[in-house]
Structures are given as C-alpha cells and as structure tokens.
PDB file of C-alpha atoms in Angstrom:
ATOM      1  CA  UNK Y 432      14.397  14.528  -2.244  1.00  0.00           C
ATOM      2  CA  UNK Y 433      11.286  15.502  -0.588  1.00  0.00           C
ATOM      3  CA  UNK Y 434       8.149  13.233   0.026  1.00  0.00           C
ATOM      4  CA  UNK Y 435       5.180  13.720  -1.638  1.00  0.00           C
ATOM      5  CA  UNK Y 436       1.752  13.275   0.050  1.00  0.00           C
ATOM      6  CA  UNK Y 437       0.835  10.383  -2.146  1.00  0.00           C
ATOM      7  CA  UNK Y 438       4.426   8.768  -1.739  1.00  0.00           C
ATOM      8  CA  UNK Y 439       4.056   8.542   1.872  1.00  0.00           C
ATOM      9  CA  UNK Y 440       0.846   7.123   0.977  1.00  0.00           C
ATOM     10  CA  UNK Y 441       2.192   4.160  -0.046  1.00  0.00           C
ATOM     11  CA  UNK Y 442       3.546   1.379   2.681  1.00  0.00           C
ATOM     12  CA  UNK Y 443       7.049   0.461   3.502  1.00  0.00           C
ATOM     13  CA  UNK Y 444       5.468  -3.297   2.443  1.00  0.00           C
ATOM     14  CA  UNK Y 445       4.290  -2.133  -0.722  1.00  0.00           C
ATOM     15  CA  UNK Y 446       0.283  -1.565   0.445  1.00  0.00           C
ATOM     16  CA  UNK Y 447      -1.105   1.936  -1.348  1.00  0.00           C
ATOM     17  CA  UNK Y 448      -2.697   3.431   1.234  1.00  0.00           C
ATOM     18  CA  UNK Y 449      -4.903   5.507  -0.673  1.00  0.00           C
ATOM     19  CA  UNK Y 450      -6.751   2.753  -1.819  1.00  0.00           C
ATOM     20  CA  UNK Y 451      -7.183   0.565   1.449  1.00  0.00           C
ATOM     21  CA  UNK Y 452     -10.715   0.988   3.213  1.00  0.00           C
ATOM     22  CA  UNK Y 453      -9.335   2.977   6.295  1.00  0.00           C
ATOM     23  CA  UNK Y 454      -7.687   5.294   4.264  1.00  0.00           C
ATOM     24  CA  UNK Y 455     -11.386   5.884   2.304  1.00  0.00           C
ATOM     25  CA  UNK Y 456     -14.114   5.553   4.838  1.00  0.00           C
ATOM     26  CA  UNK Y 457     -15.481   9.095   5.952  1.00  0.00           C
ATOM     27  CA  UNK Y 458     -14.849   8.824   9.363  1.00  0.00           C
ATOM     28  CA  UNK Y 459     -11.738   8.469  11.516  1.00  0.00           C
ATOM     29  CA  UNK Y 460      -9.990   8.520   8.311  1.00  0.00           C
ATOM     30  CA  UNK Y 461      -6.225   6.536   8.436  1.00  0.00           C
ATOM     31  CA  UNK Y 462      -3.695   8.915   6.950  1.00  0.00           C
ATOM     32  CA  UNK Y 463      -1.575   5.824   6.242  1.00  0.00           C
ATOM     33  CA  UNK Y 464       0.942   3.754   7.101  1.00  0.00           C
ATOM     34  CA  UNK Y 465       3.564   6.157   7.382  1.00  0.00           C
ATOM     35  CA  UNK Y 466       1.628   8.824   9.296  1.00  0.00           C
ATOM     36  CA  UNK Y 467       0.987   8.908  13.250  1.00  0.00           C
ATOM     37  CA  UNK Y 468      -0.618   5.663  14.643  1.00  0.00           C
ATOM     38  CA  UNK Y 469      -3.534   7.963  16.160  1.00  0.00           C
ATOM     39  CA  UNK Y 470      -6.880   6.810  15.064  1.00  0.00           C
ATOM     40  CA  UNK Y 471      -5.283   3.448  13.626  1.00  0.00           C
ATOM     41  CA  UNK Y 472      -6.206  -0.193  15.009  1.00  0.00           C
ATOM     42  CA  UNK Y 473      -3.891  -1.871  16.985  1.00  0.00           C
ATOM     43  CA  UNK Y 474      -3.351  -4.232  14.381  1.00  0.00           C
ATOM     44  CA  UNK Y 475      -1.690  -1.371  12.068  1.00  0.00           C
ATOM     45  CA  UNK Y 476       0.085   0.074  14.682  1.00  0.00           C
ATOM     46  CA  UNK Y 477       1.699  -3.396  15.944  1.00  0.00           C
ATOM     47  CA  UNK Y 478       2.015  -4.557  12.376  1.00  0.00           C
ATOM     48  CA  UNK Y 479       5.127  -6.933  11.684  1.00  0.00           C
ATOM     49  CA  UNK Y 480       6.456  -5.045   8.693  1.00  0.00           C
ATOM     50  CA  UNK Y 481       5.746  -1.221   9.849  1.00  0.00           C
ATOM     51  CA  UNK Y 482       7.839  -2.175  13.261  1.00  0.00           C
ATOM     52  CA  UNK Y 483      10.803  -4.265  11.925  1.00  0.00           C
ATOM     53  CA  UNK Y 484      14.361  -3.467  13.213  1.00  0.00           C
ATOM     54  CA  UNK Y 485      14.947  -2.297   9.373  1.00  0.00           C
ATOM     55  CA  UNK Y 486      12.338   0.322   9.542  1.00  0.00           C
ATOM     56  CA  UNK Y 487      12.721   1.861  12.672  1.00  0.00           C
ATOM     57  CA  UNK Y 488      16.600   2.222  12.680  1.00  0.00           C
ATOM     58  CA  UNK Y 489      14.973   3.723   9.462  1.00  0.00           C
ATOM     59  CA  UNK Y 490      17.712   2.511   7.430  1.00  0.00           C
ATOM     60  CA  UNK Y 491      15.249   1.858   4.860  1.00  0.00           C
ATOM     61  CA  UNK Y 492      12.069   3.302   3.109  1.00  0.00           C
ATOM     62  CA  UNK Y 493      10.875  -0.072   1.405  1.00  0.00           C
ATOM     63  CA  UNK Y 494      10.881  -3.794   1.644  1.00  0.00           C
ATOM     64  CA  UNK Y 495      12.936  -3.776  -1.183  1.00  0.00           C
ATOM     65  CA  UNK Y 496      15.725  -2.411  -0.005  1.00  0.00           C
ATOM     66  CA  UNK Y 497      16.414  -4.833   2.829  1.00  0.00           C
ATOM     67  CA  UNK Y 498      18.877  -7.660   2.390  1.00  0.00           C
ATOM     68  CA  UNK Y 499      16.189 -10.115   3.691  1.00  0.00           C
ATOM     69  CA  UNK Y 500      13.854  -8.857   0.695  1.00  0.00           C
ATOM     70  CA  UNK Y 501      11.436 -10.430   0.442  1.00  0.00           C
ATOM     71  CA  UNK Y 502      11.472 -12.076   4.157  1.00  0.00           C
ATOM     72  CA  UNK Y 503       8.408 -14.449   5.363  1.00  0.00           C
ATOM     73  CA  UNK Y 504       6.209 -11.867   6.714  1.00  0.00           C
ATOM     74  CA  UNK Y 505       6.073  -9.744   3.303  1.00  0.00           C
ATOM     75  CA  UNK Y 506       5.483 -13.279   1.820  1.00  0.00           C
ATOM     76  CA  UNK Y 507       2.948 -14.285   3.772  1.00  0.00           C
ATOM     77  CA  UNK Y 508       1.229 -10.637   3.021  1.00  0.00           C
ATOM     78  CA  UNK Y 509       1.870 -10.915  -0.403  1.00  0.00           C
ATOM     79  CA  UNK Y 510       0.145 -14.246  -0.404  1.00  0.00           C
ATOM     80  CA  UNK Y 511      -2.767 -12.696   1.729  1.00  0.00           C
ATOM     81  CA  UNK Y 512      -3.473  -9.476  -0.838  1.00  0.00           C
ATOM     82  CA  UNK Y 513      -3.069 -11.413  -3.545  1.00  0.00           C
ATOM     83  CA  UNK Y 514      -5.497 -14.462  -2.801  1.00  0.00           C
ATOM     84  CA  UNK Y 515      -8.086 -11.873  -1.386  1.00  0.00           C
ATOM     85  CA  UNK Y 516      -7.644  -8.875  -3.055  1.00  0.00           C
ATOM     86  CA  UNK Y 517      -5.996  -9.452  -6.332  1.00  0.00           C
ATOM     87  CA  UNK Y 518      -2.468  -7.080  -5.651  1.00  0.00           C
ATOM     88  CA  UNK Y 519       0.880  -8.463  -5.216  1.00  0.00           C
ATOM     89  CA  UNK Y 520       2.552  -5.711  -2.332  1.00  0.00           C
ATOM     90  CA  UNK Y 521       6.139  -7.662  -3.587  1.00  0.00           C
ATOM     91  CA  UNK Y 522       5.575  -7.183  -7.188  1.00  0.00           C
ATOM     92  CA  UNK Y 523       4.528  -3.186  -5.972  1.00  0.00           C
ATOM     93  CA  UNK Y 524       7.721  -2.946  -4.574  1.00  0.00           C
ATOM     94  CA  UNK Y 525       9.204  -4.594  -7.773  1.00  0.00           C
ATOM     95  CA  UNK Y 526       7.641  -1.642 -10.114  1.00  0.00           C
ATOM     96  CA  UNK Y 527       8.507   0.964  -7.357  1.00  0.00           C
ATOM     97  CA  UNK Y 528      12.475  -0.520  -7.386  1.00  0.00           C
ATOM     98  CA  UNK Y 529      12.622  -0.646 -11.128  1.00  0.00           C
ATOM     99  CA  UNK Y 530      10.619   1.941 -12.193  1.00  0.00           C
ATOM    100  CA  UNK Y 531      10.662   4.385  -9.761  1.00  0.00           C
ATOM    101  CA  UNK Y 532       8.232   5.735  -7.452  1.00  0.00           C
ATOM    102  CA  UNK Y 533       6.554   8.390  -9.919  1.00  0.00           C
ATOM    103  CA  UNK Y 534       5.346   5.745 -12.434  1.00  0.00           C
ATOM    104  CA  UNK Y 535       4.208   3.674  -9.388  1.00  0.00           C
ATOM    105  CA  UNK Y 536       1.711   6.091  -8.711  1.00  0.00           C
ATOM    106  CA  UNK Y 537       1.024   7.205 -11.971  1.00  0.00           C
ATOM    107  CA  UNK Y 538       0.180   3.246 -13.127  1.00  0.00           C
ATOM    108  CA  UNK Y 539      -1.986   3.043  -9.362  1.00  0.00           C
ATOM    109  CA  UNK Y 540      -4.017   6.239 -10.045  1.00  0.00           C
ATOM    110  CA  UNK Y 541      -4.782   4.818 -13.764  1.00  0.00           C
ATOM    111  CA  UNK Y 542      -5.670   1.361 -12.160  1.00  0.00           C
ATOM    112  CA  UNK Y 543      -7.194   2.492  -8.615  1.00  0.00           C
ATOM    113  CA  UNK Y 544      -9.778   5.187 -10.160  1.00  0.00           C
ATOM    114  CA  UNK Y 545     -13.614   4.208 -10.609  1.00  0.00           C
ATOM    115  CA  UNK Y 546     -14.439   4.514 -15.197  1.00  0.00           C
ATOM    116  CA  UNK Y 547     -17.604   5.882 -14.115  1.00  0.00           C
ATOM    117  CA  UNK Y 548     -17.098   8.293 -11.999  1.00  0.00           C
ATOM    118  CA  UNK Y 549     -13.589   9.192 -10.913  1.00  0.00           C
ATOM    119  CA  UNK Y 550     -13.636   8.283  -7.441  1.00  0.00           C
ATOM    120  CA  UNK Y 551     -11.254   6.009  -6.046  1.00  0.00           C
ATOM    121  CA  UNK Y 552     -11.531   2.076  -5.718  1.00  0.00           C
ATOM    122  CA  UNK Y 553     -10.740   0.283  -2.755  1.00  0.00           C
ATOM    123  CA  UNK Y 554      -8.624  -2.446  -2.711  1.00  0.00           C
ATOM    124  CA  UNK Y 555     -10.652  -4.397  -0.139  1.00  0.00           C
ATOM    125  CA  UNK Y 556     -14.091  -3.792  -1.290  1.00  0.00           C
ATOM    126  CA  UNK Y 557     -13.653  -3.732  -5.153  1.00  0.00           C
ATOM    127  CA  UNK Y 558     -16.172  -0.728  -4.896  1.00  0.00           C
ATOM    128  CA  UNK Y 559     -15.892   2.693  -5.816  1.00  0.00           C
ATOM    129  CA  UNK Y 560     -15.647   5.002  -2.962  1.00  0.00           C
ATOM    130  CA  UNK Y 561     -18.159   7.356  -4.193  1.00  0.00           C
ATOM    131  CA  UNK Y 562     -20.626   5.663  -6.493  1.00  0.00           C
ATOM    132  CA  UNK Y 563     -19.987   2.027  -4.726  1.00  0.00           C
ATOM    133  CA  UNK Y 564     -20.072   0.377  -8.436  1.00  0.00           C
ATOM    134  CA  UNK Y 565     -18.243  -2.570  -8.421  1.00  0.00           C
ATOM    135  CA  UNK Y 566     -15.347  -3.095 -10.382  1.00  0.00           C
ATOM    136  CA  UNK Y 567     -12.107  -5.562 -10.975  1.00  0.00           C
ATOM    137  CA  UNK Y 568      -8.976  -3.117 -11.138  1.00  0.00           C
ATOM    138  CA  UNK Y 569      -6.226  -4.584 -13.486  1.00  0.00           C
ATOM    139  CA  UNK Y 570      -2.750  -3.737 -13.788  1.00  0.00           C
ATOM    140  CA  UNK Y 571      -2.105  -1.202 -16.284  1.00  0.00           C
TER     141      UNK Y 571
END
C-alpha cells in the first residue's frame, strides 16, 4: 500500500507531525519526521527513536510493532508530551494499531483543527496556526 502525505506525516513514535511547531511555522518549514533531515535541528535528526536499530534496518514503520514496544525512550516521550502537551504518542500508536491509520488521521484532523477558523493547532503552543486563538484540543 502506498503512503499518503499525511501518513508519513505522522512519526514512527507516534508524534503527528502536522501539528508540531516546526512542521507549522512559515519559515524553514520541517516536512516531518519521516522526510529528509535537511532544514531539521540536530536534535530531530539525532533523535533516539527516529535512529533505532528497528527503524533503520526498517523492519518496522511504528513503535508498535517492535517487540520492545513500548521501550524506555518512547516512555520517557510519552511521559514528556503528555505532562507538557496533553498527547499520549503510545496511546497514538495504540489507536493507529487498533484502528488503523485512516481513522488516526481522521480523529487528529477533527481534534487538531482551530473551531474558529479552520487552521491547524499546534501541539506545542495550544494556538491556532492562523488566527493564534488559544485552545485545549481533546480527544475525539
């Protein structure tokens, strides 16, 4: 099956790209996790997840899929977003396994996009990328 642009939008750890700040600001725009590491921080491109040994034998797409599921550094992520940002990436990767990657998105694009004005919200500013209102996006 072929990839969609939003599927490869979303992190082998879970993350949707399309609603992290890089991904949204205007300038040297991050095309994601998946995409080339050009224009990206060091800190994404020498990320623990993105480079483990399951991932670049490319054995696997997601997190979930890896016998050491969910292993310390996806747990101490998990624990990050969550605390900081209000997203769990292991109980993303728990919808994605279980309900497949379509709903995913649909259920993100219902939860990630602004009431007011349609833009999208990012997941580290709790702002709208267009109209900057803040908001508190909840699971659908």
């Amino acid at each position: 099956m072929e990839q969609s642009d939003a599927d490869l939008l979303i992190a082998p750890c879970g993350i949707n790209c399309a609603v992290c700040r890089g991904h949204l600001r205007a300038k040297n725009k991050c095309q994601g996790c998946r995409a080339s590491d050009t224009c990206k921080p060091k800190t994404r491109v020498t990320c623990q997840i993105k480079t483990c040994r399951v991932f670049t034998d490319r054995k696997t797409k997601y997190c979930f899929e890896c016998e050491d599921f969910p292993c310390a550094s996806l747990k101490q992520l998990d624990k990050r977003y969550r605390t900081k940002y209000g997203m769990s990436v292991i109980e993303n990767l728990l919808t994605i396994k279980t309900s497949g990657i379509r709903k995913f998105l649909q259920e993100e694009k219902a939860r990630w996009t602004c009431k007011e004005c349609g833009g999208t919200v990012c997941v580290h500013t709790g702002a709208c990328s267009i109209c900057q209102l803040k908001v508190s996006p909840l699971r659908t």
